[in-house]
CSV table of C-alpha atoms in Angstrom, one decimal:
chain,number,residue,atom,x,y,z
A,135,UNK,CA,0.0,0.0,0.0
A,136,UNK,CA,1.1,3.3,-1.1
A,137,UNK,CA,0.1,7.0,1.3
A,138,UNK,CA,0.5,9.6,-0.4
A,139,UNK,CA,0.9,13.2,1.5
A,140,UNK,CA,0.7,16.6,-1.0
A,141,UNK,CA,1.6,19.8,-0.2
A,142,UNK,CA,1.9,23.0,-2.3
A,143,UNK,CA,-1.2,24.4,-2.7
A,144,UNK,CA,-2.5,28.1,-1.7
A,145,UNK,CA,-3.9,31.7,-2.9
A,146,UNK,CA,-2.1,32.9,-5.8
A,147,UNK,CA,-3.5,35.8,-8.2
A,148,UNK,CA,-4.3,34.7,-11.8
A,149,UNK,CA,-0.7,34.8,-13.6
A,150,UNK,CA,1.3,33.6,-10.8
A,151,UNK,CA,2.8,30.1,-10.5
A,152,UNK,CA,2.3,27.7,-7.5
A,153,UNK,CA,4.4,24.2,-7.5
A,154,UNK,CA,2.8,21.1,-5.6
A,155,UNK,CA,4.5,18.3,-4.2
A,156,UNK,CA,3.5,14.3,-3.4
A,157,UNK,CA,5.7,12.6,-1.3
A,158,UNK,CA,4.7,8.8,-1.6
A,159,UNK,CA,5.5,5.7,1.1
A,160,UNK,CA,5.1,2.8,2.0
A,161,UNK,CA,4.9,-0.4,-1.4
A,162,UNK,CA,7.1,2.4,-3.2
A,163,UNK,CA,8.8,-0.3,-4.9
A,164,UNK,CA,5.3,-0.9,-6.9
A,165,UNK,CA,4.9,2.5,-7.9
A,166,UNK,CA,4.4,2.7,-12.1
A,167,UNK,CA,2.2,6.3,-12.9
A,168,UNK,CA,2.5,9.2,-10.8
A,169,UNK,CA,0.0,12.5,-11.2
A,170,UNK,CA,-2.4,15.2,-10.7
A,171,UNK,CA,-6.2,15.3,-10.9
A,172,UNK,CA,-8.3,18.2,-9.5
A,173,UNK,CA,-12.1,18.3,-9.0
A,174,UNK,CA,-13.4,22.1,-8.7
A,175,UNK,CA,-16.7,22.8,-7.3
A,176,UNK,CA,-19.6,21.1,-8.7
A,177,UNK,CA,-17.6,19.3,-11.1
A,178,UNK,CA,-16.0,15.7,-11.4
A,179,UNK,CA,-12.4,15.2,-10.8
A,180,UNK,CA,-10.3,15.3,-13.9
A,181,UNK,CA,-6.7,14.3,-14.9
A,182,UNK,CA,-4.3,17.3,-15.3
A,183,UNK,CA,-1.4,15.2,-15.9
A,184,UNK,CA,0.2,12.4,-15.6
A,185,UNK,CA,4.0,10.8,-15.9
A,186,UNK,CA,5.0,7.0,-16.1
A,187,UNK,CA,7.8,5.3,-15.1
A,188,UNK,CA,10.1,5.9,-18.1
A,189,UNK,CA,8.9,9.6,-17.9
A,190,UNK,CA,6.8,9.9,-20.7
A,191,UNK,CA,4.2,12.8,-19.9
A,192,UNK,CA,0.4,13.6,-20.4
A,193,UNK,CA,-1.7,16.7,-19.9
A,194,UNK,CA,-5.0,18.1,-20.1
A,195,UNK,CA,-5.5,20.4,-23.1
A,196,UNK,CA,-6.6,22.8,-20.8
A,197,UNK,CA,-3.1,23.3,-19.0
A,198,UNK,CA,-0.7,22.8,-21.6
A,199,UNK,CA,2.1,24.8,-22.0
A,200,UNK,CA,1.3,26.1,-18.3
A,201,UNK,CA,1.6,23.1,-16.3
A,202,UNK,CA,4.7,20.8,-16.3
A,203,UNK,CA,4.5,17.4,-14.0
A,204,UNK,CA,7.8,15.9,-13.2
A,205,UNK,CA,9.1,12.8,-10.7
A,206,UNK,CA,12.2,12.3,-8.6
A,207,UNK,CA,12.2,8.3,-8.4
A,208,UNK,CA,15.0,8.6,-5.6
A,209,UNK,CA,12.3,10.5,-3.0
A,210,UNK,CA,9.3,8.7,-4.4
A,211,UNK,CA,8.0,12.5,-5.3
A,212,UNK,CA,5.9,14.2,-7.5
A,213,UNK,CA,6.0,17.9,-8.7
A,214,UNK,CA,3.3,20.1,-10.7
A,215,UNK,CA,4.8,23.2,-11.5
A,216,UNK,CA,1.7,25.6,-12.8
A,217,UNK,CA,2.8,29.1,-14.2
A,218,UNK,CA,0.4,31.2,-15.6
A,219,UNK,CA,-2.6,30.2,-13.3
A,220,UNK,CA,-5.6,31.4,-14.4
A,221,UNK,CA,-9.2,31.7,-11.7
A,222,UNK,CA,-10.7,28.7,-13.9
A,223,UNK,CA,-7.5,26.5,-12.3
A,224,UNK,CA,-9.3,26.8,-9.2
A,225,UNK,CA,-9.7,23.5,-7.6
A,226,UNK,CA,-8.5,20.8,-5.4
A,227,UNK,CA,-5.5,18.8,-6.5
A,228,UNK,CA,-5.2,15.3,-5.9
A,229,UNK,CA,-2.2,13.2,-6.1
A,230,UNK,CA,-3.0,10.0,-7.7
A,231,UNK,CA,-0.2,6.7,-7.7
A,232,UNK,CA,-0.9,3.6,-9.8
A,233,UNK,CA,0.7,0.7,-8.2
A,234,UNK,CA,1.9,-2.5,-10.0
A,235,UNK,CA,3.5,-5.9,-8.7
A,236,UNK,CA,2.7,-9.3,-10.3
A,237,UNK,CA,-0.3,-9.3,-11.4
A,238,UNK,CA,-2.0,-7.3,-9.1
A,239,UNK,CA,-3.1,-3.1,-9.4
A,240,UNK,CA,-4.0,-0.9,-7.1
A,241,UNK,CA,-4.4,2.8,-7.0
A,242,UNK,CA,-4.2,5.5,-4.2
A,243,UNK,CA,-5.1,9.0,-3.5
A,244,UNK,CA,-3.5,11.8,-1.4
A,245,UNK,CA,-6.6,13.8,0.8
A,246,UNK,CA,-5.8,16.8,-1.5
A,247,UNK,CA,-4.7,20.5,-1.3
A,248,UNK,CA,-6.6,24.0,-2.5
A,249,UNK,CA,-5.3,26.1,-5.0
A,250,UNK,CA,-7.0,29.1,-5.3
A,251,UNK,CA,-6.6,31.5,-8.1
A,252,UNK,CA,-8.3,35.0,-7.9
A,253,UNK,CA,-8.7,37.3,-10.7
């Protein structure tokens, strides 16, 4: 089993740049897809992005060229950088860790952290 604790998030006004951060532990040694998905209010929760275990990358449309996920496989962490933030990036962001060994998959969550992004 893999806990996941974020932390990062905050008030920023639309143009500024906030970086999160997922520290993961525990079954670390299982970890394959590290990323971001963020539910604002009323809405479902949505990948932002995503990065695999050979670092190959995926986005949302919506935050391309803004956002920029990256992992650091040595502290089982990881990073969304978002520049350019813009009121409509206003959400919570969850850290999400697929987890493979044998033939078995499991997924965990962090409990999520507010960014906030005022006009």
């Amino acid at each position: 089993q893999v806990q996941l604790v974020e932390s990062g998030g905050g008030l920023v006004q639309a143009g500024g740049s906030l970086r999160l951060s997922c520290a993961a532990s525990g079954s670390t040694s299982s970890i394959n897809d590290m990323g971001w998905y963020r539910q604002a209010l009323g809405t479902e929760r949505e990948l932002v992005a995503s990065v695999g275990s050979g670092g190959s990358t995926k986005y949302a449309d919506s935050v391309k060229g803004r956002f920029t996920i990256s992992r650091d496989n040595a502290k089982n962490t990881v990073y969304l950088q978002m520049n350019s933030l813009k009121p409509e990036d206003t959400a919570v962001y969850y850290c999400h860790v697929i987890s493979i060994w044998g033939f078995n998959r499991g997924v965990s969550w962090g409990q999520g952290t507010q960014v906030t992004v005022s006009a």
